C-alpha positions as MATLAB code, in Angstrom:
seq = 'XXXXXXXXXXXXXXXXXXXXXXXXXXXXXXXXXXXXXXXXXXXXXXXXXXXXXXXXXXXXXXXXXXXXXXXXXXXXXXXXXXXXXXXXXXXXXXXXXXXXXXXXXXXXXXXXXXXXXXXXXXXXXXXXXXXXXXXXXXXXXXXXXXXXXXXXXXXXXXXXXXXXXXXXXXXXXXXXXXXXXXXXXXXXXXXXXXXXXXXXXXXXXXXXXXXXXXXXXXXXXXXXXXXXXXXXXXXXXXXXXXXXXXXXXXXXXXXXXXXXXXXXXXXXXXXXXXXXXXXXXXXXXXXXXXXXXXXXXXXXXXXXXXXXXXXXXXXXXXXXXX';
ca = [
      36.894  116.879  103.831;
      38.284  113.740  102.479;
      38.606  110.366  104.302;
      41.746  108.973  103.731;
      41.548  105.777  105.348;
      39.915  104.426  109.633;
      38.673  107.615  110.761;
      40.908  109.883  109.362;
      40.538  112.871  107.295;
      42.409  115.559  105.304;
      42.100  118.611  103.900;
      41.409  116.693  100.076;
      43.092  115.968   97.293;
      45.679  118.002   95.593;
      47.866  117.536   91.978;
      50.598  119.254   91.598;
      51.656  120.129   87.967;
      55.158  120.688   87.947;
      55.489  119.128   91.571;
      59.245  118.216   91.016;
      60.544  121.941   90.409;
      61.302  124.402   93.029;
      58.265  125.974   93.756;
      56.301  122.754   93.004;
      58.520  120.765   95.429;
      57.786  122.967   98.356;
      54.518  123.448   97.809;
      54.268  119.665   98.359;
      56.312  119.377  101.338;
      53.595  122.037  102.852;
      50.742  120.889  101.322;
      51.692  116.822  102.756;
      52.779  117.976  105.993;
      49.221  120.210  106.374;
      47.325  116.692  106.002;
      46.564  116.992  102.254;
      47.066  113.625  100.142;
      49.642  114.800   97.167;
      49.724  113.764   93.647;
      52.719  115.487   91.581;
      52.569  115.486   87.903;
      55.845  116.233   85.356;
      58.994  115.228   84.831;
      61.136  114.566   87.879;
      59.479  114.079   91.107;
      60.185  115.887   94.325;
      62.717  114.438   96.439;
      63.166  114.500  100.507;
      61.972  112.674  103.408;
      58.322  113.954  103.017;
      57.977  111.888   99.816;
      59.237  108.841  101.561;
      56.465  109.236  104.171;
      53.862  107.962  102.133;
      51.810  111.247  102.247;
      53.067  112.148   98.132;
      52.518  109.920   95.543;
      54.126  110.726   91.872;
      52.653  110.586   88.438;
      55.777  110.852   85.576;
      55.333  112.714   82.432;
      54.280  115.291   79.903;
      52.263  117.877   81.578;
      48.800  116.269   79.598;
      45.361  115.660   80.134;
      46.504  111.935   79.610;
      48.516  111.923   82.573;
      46.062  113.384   84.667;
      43.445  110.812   83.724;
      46.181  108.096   85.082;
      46.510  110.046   88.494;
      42.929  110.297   89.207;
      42.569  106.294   88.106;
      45.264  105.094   90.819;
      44.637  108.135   93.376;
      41.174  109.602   92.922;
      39.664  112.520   91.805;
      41.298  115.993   92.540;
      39.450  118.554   95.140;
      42.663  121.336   93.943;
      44.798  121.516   91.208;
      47.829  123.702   91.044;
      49.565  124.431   88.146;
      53.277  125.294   88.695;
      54.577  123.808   85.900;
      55.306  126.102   82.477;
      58.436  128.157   81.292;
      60.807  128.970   83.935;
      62.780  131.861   82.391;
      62.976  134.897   80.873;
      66.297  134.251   79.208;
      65.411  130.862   77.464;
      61.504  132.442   76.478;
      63.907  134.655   73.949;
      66.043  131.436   73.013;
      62.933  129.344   72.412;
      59.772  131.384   71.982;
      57.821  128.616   70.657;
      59.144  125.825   73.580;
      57.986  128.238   76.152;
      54.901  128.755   74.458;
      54.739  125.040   74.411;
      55.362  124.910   78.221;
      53.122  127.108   79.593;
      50.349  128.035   77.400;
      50.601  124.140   75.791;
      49.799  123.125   79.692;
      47.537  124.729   80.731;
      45.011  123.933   78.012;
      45.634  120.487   78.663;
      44.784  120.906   82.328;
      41.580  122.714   81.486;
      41.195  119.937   79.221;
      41.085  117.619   82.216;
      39.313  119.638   84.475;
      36.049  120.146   81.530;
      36.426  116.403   80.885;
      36.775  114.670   84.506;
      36.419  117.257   87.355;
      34.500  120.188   87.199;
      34.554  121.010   90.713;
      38.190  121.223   91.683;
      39.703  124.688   92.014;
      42.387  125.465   90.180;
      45.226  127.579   91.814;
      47.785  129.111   88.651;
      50.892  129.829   88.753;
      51.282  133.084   87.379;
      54.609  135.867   87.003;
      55.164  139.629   87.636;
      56.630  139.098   84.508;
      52.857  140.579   82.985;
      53.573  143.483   84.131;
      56.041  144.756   81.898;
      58.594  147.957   82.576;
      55.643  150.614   83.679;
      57.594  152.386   85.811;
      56.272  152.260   88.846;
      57.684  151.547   92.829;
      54.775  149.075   93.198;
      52.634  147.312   91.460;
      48.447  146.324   91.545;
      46.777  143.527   90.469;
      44.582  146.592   88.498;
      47.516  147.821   86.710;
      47.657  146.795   83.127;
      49.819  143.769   81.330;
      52.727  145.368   79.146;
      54.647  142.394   78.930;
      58.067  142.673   77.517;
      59.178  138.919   77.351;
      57.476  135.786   75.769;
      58.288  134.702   78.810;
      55.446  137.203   79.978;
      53.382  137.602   77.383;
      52.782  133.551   77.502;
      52.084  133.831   81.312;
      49.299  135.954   80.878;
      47.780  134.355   78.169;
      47.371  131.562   80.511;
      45.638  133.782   82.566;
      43.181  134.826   80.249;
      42.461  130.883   79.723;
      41.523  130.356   82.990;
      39.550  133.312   83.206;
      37.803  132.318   80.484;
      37.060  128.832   81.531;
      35.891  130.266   84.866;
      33.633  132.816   83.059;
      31.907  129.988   80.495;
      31.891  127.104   82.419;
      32.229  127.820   86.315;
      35.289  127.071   87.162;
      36.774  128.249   90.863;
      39.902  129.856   89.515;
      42.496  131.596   91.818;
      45.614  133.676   90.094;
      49.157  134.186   91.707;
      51.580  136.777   90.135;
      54.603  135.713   91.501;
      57.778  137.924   91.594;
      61.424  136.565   92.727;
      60.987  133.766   94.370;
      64.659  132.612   96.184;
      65.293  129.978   98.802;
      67.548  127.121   99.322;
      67.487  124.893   96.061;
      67.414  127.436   93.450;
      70.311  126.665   91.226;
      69.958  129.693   88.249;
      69.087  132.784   88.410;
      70.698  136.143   90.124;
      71.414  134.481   93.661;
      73.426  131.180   92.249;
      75.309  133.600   89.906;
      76.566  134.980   92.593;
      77.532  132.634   94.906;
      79.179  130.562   91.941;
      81.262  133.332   90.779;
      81.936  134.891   94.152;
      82.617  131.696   95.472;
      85.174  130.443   92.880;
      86.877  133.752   92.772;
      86.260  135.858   95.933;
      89.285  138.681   95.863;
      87.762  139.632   92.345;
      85.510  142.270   91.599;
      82.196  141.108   90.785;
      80.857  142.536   87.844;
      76.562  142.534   87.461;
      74.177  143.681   85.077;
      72.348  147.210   85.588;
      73.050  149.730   87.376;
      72.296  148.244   90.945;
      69.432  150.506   91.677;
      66.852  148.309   90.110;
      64.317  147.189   92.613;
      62.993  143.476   93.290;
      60.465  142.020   95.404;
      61.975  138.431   97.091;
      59.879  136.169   98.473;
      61.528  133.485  100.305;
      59.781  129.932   98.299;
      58.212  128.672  101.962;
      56.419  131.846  101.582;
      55.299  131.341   98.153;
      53.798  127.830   98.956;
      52.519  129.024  101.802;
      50.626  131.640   99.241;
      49.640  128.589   97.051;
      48.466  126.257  100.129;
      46.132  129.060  101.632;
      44.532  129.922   98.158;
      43.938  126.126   97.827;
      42.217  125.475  101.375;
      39.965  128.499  100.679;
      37.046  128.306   97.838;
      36.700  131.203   96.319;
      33.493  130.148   95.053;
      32.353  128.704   91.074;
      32.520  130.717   88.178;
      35.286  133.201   90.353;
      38.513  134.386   89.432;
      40.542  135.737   92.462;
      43.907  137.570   91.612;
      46.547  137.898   93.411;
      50.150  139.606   94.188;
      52.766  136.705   95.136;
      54.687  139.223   96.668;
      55.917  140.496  100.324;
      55.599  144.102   99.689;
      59.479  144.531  100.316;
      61.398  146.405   98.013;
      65.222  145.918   98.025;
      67.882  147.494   95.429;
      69.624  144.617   93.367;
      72.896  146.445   94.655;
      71.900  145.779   98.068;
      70.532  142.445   97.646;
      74.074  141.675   96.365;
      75.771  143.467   98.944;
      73.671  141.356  101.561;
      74.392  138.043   99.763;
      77.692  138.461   99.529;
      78.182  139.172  103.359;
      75.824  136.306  104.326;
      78.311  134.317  102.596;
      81.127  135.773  104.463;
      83.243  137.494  101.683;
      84.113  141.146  101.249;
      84.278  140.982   97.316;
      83.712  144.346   95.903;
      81.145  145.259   93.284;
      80.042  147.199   90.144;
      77.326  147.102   87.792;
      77.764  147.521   83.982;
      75.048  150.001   83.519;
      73.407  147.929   80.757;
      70.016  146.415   80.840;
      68.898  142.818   79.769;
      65.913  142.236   77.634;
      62.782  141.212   79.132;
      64.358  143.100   82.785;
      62.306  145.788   84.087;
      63.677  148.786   86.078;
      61.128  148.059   89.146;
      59.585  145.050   89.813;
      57.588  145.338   93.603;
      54.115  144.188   94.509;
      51.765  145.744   96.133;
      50.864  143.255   98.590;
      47.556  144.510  100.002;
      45.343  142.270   98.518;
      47.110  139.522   99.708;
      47.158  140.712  103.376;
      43.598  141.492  103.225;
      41.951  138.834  101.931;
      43.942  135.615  103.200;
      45.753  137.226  105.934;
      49.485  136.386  104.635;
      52.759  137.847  105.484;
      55.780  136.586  105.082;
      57.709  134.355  107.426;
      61.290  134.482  105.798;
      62.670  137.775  106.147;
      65.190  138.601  103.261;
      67.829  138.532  105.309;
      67.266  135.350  107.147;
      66.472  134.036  103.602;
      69.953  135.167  102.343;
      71.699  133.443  104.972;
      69.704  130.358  104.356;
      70.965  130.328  101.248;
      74.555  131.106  101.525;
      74.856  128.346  103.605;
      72.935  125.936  101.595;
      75.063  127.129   98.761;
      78.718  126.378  100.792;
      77.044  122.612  101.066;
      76.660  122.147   97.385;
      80.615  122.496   96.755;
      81.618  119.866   98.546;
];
């Protein structure tokens, strides 16, 4: 525990790399609302009435050891650090192989960086991607199943995983890993759920033409659900010189044709839809998690069903266009 101030405690300390983007954002709302004193780190800082409430404090900048040292002089040393900053997309890992590279990998060896130089003994808790896994075929995957991945988006994930392992291996570090698949949720302005809502939205009598063939399978995980993941890995040690692995996923599979389907009816259109039967680079046909681990060992399952989540969303959406 960490006294905070009177007789007050919380749960610690915990910086936030990339605290200001989706996943970051929310993991900061949960983190601050669960007693923890939050320091966010990147550009842009989260925004929302939990910020304003005194319990998250923002530092602004590069993701570097530099900025880190500045955080810990005005807020104190870190008991967690999470690292959700890095490349964001598949897409722009092809456009920009070296800027993702940059991003992610660049990162994450400055946060070790930090952590070697200033504070050995705070966990770190990466933000990792299904993306690792590659096309292999398979209805579900295992955190045993090989890395094939097909993107530099991928391929630089995972070698931030082996840095971390490493640094847990030679020099103790309490390392915990979450592959995370689709994250969705209210906020999320790119990817497959925002395409659709802008284009169904602007245009709703139209067919709506997708990618694929619509019988691709994803694994959605509403983003309370993923910091949720991130908060319990972060109040649990998993003890020094350990590496625990993990599924960010529900389990769930659902067909990109029905995910559609249910999106668009959430939304409250009838628009019709067909797929054009051709595959994107970097876009697996399956992409599911076996989620055992993560129900065994921390006792997780997902709040946000994928339906409530849809609806959540939709109407989140319909506020933006106003």
């Amino acid at each position: 525990m960490t006294t905070t101030g009177g007789n007050s405690t919380s749960p610690g300390l915990v910086m936030i790399a990339g605290g200001g983007g989706f996943l970051g954002a929310a993991t900061a709302r949960l983190m601050a609302s669960g007693g923890w004193k939050v320091v966010t780190l990147g550009l842009g800082a989260p925004q929302g009435a939990f910020v304003r409430e005194g319990n998250v404090h923002h530092a602004e900048g590069l993701i570097q050891r530099q900025l880190f040292h500045a955080a810990m002089a005005d807020h104190g040393k870190p008991d967690v650090i999470i690292h959700a900053a890095g490349g964001a997309s598949v897409g722009r890992s092809w456009d920009d192989p070296r800027g993702d590279f940059n991003l992610s990998v660049g990162s994450t060896v400055e946060i070790l960086d930090f952590i070697r130089e200033e504070a050995p003994e705070a966990r770190l808790v990466l933000v990792s991607s299904a993306a690792v896994y590659g096309n292999q075929g398979k209805d579900r995957l295992s955190e045993t199943d090989p890395c094939e991945a097909m993107s530099p988006y991928g391929l630089h994930k995972h070698v931030c995983e082996e840095l971390v392992t490493g640094e847990a291996r030679m020099n103790g570090l309490d390392v915990s890993i979450v592959r995370l698949f689709s994250i969705f949720g209210e906020g999320l302005r790119k990817q497959l759920l925002w395409d659709i809502m802008r284009r169904v939205s602007a245009d709703p009598e139209t067919t709506l033409d997708l990618w694929g063939s619509g019988e691709e399978t994803r694994d959605f995980v509403h983003v309370d659900d993923a910091a949720a993941i991130l908060a319990m890995l972060s109040a649990k040690p998993g003890g020094e010189g350990t590496v625990r692995l993990f599924n960010g996923g529900s389990g769930t599979a659902i067909s990109v044709r029905e995910l559609a389907s249910m999106l668009v009816k959430a939304a409250g259109y009838d628009t019709p839809l067909s797929f054009n039967g051709k595959a994107r680079s970097g876009d697996p046909v399956h992409l599911v998690a076996d989620a055992t681990h993560l129900r065994s060992d921390l006792g997780f399952s997902p709040k946000v069903s994928i339906e409530a989540g849809l609806k959540r969303y939709a109407d989140w959406f319909k506020t933006q266009q106003s």
